mmCIF file of C-alpha atoms in Angstrom:
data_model
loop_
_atom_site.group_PDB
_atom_site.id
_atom_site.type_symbol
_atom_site.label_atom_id
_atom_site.label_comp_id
_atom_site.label_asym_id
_atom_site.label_seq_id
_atom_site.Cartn_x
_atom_site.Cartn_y
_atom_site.Cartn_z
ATOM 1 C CA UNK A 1 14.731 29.824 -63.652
ATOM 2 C CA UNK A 2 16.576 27.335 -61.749
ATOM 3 C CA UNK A 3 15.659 26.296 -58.281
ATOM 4 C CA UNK A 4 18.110 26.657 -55.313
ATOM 5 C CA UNK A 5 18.366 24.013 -52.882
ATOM 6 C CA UNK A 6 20.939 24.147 -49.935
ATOM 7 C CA UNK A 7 21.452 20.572 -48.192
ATOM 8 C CA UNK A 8 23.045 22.050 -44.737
ATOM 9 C CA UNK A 9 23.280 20.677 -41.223
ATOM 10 C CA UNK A 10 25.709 22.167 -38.784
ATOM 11 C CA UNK A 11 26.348 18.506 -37.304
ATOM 12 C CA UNK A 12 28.808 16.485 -39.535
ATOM 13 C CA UNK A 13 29.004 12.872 -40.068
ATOM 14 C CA UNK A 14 24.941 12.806 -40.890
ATOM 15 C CA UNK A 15 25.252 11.863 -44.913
ATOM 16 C CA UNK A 16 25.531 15.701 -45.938
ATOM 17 C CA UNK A 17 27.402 15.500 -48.512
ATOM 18 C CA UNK A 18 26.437 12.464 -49.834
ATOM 19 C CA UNK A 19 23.165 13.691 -50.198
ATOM 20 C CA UNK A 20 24.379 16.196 -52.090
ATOM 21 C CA UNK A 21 26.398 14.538 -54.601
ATOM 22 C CA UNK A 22 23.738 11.932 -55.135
ATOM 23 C CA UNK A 23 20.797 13.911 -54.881
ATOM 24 C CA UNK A 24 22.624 16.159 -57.763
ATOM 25 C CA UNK A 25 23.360 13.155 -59.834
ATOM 26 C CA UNK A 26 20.055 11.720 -59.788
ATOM 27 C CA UNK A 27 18.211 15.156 -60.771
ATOM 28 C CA UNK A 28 20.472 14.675 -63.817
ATOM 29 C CA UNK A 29 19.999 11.024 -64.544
ATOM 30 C CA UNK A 30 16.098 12.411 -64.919
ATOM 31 C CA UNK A 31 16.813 15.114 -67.218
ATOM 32 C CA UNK A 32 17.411 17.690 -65.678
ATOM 33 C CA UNK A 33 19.995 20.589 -65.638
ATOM 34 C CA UNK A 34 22.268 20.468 -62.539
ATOM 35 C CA UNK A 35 24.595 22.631 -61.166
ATOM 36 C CA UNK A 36 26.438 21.639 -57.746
ATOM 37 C CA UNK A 37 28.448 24.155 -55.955
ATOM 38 C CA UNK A 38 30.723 23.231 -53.032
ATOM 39 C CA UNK A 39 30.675 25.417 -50.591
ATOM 40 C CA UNK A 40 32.558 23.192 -47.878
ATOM 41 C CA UNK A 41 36.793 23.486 -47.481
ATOM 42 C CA UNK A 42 37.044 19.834 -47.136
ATOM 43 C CA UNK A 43 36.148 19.259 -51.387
ATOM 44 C CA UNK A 44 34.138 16.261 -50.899
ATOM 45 C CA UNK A 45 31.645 16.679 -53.210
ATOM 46 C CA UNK A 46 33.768 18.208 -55.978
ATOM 47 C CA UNK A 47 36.059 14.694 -55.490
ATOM 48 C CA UNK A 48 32.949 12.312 -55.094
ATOM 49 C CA UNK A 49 31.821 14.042 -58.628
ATOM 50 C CA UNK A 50 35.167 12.965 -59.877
ATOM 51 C CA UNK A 51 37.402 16.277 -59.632
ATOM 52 C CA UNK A 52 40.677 16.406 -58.883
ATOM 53 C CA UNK A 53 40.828 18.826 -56.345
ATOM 54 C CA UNK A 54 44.336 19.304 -56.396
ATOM 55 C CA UNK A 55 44.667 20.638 -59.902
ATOM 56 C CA UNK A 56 41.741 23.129 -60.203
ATOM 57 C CA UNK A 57 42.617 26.893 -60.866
ATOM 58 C CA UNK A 58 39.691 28.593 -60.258
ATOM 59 C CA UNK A 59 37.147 27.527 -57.305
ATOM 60 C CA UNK A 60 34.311 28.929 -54.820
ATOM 61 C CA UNK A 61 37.562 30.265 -53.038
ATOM 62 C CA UNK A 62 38.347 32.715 -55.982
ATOM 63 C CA UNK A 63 35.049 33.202 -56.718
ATOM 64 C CA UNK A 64 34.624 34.378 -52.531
ATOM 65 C CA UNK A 65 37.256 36.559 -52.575
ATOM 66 C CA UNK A 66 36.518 38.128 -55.688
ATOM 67 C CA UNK A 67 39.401 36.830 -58.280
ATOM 68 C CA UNK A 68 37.190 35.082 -60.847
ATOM 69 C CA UNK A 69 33.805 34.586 -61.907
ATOM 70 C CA UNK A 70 31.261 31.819 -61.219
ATOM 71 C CA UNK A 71 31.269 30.997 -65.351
ATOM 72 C CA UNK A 72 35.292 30.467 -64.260
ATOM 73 C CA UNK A 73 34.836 28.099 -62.223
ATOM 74 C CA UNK A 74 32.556 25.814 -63.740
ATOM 75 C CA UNK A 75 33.404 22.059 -64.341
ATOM 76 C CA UNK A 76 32.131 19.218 -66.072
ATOM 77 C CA UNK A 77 31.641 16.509 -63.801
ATOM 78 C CA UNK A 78 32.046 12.747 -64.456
ATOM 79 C CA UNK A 79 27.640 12.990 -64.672
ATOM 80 C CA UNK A 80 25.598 14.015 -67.622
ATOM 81 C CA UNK A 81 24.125 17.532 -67.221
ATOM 82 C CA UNK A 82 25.795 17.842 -63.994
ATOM 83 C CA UNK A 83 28.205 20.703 -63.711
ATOM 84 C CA UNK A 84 30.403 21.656 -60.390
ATOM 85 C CA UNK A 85 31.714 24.822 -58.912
ATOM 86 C CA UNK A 86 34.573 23.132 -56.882
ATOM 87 C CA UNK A 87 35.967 23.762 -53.469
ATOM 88 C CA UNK A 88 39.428 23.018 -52.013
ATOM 89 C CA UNK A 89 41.551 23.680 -48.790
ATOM 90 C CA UNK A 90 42.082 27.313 -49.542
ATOM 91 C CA UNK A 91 38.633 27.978 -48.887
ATOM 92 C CA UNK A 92 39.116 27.676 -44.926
ATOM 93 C CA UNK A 93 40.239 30.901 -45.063
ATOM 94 C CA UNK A 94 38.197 33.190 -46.607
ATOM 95 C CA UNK A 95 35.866 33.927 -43.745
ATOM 96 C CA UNK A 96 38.966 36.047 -42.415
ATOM 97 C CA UNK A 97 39.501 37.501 -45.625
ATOM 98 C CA UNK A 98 36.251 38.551 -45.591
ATOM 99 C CA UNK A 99 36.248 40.361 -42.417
ATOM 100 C CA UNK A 100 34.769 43.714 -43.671
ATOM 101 C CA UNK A 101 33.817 43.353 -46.895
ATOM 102 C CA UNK A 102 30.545 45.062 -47.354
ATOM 103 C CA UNK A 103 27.467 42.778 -48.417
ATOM 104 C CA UNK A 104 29.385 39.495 -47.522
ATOM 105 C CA UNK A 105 26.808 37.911 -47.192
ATOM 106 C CA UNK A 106 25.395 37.919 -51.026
ATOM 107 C CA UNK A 107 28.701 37.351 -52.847
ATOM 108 C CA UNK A 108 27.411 33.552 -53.840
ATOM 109 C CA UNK A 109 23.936 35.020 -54.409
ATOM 110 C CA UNK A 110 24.884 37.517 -57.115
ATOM 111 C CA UNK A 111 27.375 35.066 -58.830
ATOM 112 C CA UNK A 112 24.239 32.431 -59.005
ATOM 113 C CA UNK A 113 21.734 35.115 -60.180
ATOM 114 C CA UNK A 114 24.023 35.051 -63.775
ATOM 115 C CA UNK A 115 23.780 31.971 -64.161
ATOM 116 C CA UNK A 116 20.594 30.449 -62.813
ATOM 117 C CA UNK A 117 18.880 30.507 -66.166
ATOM 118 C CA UNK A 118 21.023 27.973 -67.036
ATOM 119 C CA UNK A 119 19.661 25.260 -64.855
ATOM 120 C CA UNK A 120 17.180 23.585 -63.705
ATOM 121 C CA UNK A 121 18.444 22.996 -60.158
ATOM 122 C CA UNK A 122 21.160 24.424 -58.233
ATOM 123 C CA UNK A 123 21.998 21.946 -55.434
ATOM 124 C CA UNK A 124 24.827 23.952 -52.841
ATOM 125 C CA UNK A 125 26.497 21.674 -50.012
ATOM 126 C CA UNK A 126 27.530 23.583 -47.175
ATOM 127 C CA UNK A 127 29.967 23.017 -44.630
ATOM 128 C CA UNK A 128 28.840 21.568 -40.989
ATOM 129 C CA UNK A 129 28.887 24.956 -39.418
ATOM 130 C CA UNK A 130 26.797 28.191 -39.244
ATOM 131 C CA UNK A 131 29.574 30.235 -40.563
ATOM 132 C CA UNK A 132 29.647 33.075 -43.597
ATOM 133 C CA UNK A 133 30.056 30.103 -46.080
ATOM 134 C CA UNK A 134 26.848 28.965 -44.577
ATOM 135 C CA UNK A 135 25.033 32.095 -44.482
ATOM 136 C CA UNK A 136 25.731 32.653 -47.982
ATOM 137 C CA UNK A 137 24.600 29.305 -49.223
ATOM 138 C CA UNK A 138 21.427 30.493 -47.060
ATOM 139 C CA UNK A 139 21.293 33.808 -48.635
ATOM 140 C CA UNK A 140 21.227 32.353 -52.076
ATOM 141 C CA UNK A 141 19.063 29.049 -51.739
ATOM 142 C CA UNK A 142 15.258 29.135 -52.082
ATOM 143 C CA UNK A 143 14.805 26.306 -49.607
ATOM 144 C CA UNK A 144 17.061 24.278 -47.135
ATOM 145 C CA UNK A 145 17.358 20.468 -46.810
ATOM 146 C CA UNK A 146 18.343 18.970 -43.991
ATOM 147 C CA UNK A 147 19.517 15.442 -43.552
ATOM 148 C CA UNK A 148 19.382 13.847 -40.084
ATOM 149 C CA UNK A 149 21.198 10.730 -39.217
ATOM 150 C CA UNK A 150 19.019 7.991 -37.423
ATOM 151 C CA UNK A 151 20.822 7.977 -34.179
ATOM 152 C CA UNK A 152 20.191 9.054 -30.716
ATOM 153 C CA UNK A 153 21.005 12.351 -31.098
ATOM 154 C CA UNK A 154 19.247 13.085 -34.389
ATOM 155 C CA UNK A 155 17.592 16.149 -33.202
ATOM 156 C CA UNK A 156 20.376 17.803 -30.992
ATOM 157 C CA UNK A 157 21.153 21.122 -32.793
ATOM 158 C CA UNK A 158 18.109 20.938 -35.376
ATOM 159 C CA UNK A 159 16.684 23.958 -33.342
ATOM 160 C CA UNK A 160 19.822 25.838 -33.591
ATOM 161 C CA UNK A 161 19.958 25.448 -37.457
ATOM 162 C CA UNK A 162 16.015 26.057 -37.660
ATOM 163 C CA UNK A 163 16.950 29.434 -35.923
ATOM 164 C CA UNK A 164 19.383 30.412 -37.902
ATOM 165 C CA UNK A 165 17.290 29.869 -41.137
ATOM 166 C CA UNK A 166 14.794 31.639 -39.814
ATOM 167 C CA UNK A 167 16.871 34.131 -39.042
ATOM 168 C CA UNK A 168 18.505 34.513 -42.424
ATOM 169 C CA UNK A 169 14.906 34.727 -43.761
ATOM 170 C CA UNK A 170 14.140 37.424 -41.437
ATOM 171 C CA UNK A 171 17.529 39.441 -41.878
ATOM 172 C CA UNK A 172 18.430 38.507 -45.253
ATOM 173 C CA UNK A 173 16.324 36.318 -47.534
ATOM 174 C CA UNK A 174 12.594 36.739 -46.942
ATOM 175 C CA UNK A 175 11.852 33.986 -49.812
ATOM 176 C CA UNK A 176 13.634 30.978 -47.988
ATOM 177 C CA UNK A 177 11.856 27.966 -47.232
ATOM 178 C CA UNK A 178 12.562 24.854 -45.400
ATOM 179 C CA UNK A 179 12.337 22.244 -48.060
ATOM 180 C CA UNK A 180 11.776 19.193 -45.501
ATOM 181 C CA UNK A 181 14.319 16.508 -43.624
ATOM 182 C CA UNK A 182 15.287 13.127 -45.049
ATOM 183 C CA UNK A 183 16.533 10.706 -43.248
ATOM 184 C CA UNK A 184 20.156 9.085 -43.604
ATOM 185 C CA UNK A 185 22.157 6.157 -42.517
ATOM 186 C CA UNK A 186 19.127 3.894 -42.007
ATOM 187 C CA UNK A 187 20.322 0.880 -40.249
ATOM 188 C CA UNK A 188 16.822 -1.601 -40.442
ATOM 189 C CA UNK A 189 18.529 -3.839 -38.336
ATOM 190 C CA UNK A 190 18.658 -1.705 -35.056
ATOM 191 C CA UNK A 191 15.324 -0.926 -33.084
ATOM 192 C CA UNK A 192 17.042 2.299 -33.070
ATOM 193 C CA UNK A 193 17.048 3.668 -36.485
ATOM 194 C CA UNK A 194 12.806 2.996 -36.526
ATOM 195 C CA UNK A 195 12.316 4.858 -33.001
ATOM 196 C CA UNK A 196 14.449 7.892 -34.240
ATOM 197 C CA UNK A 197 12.501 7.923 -37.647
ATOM 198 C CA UNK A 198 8.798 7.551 -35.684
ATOM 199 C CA UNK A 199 10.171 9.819 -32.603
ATOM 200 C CA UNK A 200 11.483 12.838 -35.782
ATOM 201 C CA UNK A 201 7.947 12.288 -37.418
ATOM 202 C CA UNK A 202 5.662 12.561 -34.246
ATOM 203 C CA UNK A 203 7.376 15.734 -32.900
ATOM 204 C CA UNK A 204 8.873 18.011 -35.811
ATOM 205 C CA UNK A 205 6.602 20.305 -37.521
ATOM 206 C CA UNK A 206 8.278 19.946 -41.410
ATOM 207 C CA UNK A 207 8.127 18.268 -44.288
ATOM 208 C CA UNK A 208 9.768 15.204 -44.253
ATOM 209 C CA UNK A 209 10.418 12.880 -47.171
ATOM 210 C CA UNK A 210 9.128 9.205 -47.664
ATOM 211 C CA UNK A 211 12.636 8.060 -48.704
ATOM 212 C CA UNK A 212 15.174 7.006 -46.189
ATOM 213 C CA UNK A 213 18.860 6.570 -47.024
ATOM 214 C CA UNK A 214 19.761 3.156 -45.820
ATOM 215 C CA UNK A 215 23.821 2.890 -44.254
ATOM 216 C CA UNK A 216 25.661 0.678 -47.167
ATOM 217 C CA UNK A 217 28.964 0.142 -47.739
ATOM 218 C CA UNK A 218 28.375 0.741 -51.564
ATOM 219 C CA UNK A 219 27.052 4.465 -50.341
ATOM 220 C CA UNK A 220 30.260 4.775 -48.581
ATOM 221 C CA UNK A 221 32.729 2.810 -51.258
ATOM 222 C CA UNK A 222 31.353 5.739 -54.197
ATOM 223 C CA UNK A 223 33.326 8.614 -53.067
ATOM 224 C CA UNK A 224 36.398 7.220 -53.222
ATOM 225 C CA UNK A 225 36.197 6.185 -56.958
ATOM 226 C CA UNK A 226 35.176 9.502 -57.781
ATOM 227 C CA UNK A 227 31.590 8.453 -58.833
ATOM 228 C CA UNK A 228 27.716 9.228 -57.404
ATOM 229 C CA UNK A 229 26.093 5.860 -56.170
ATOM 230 C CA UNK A 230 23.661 6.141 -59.505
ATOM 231 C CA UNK A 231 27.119 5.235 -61.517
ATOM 232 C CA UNK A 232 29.106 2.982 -59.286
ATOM 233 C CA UNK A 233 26.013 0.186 -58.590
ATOM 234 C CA UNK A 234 22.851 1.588 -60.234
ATOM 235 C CA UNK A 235 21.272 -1.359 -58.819
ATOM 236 C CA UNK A 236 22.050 -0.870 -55.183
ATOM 237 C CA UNK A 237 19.428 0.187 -52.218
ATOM 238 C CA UNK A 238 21.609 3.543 -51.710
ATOM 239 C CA UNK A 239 20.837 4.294 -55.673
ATOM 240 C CA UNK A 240 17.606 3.344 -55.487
ATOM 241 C CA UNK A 241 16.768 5.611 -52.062
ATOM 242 C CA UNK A 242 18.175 8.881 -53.830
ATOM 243 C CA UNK A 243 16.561 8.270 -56.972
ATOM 244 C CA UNK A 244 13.055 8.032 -54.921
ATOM 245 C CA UNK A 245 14.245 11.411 -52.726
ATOM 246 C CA UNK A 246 15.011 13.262 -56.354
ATOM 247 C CA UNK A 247 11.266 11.959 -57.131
ATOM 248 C CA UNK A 248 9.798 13.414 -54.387
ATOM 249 C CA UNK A 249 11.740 16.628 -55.037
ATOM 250 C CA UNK A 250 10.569 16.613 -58.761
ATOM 251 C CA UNK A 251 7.367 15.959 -57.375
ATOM 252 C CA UNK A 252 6.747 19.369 -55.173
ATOM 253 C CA UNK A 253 8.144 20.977 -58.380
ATOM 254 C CA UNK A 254 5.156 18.654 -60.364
ATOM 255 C CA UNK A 255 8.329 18.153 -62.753
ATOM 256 C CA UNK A 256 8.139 14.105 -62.230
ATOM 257 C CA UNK A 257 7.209 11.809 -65.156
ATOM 258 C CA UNK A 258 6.779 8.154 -64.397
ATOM 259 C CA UNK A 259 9.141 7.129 -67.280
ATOM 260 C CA UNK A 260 11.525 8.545 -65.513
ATOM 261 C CA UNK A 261 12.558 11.490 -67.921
ATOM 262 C CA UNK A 262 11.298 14.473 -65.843
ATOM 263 C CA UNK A 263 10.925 17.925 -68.516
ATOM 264 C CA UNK A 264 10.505 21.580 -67.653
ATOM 265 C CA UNK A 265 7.391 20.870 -69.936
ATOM 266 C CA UNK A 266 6.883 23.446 -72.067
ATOM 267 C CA UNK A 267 8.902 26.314 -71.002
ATOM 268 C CA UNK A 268 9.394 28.735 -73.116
ATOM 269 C CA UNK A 269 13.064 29.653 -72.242
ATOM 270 C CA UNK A 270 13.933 26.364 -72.623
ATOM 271 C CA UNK A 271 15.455 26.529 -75.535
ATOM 272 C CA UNK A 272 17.424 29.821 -74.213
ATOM 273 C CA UNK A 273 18.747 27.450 -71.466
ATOM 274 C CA UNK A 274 20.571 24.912 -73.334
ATOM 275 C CA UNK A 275 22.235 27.466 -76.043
ATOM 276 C CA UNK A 276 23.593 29.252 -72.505
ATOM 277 C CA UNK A 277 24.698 25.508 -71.476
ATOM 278 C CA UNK A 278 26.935 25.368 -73.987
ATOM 279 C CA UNK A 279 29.613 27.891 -72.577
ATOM 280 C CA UNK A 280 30.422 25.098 -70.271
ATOM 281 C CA UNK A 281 31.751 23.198 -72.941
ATOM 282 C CA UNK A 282 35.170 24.561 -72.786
ATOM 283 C CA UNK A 283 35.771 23.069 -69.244
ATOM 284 C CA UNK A 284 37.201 20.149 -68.274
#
């Protein structure tokens, strides 16, 4: 059964999405079975996997509001064994079209629970707000990520979002764990970006990850040509610093191999898991 990983932070700006797109793309380079579902109205991560955002029927917006399925809305992305439910505009407004609706909360949940056989990771970026979107990424994820920008005011709000998880865990998902912080936008030229990293270590009580996300252009430059930083310069520090944070993830899962092709081992369903892959084959 897949693993569900939320990358959230209610702050925006701090490498969210990025994280998500590349931390996706580099569970896949390693073998594994990814699906990415966009849970933010701005689409970033369905265009930085190379959608067109534009021209997609079906997306988490249908899939909210009940029109379609989450096997409807599945796309092949420009990666390997990476597969996107997509997000658009539209999607701003289905918190008020969900005003009411009775178990809000779990729609994503119960979508994922038919598919999450299928994968071996389920990586969901959510928007930078505690809203219903948010909750539900929450409500469905076994553990949150959090990125955290290497600035000044790299904790402000951090307590806020640690509430509301464990809140959610409380209220609505007993199982959820924090999965640990990682830091972005690492800038080793500035006194600044080490004091934040040492200050974040010395007083907060999680896990945090040896890799740090440098700032680079090349991080930035990816995006726009539709590819994760693994594809448009394998070679480059940004690449290199998400390949070590999927690692580390593969690592708590003791899924990592040193030659870099991480297995499932020798799960039995495994085989079960790539004849249900193949009803993605259809998409686009």
């Amino acid at each position: 059964m897949g693993r569900t990983i939320a990358i959230a932070n209610q702050k925006g700006g701090v490498g969210k999405t990025t994280t998500a797109i590349n931390l996706a793309a580099c569970l896949a380079e390693k073998g594994m079975k990814v699906l990415t579902i966009d849970t933010d109205p701005q689409g970033n991560t369905t265009s930085g996997l190379g959608l067109d955002k534009t021209k997609l029927e079906d997306t988490v917006y249908q899939l909210m509001i009940g029109s379609c399925t989450i096997e409807d809305c599945m796309y092949k992305s420009v990666v390997d064994d990476l597969i996107v439910v997509p997000s658009d505009v539209n999607l701003a407004g289905a918190e008020i079209e969900l005003i009411g609706i009775e178990d809000k909360e779990f729609i994503l949940k119960n979508q994922v629970e038919k598919v999450k056989d299928s994968f071996d990771y389920i990586i969901i970026d959510c928007p930078p707000s505690l809203n219903t979107l948010t909750v539900n990424a929450m409500t469905t994820a076994d553990s949150i990520l959090v990125p955290i920008q290497c600035e000044y005011y790299a904790l402000e709000g951090l307590s806020q979002l640690i509430h509301t998880i464990n809140l959610v865990k409380d209220r609505l998902n007993p199982g959820l764990d924090m999965e640990g912080v990682v830091f972005t936008m690492y800038d080793a030229r500035t006194n600044l970006s080490l004091q934040v990293v040492e200050n974040v270590r010395k007083n907060l009580a999680q896990n945090i990850y040896n890799a740090i996300i440098p700032r680079s252009v090349r991080l930035a430059e990816a995006p726009s040509h539709g590819m994760p930083i693994s594809m448009y310069d394998s070679r480059s520090a940004g690449a290199e610093a998400y390949r070590e944070l999927a690692d580390e993830v593969l690592r708590q899962d003791n899924l990592f191999k040193p030659t870099g092709k991480s297995t499932k081992g020798k799960k039995k369903e495994d085989s079960e898991k790539r004849k249900s892959f193949n009803f993605l084959t259809h998409r686009r």
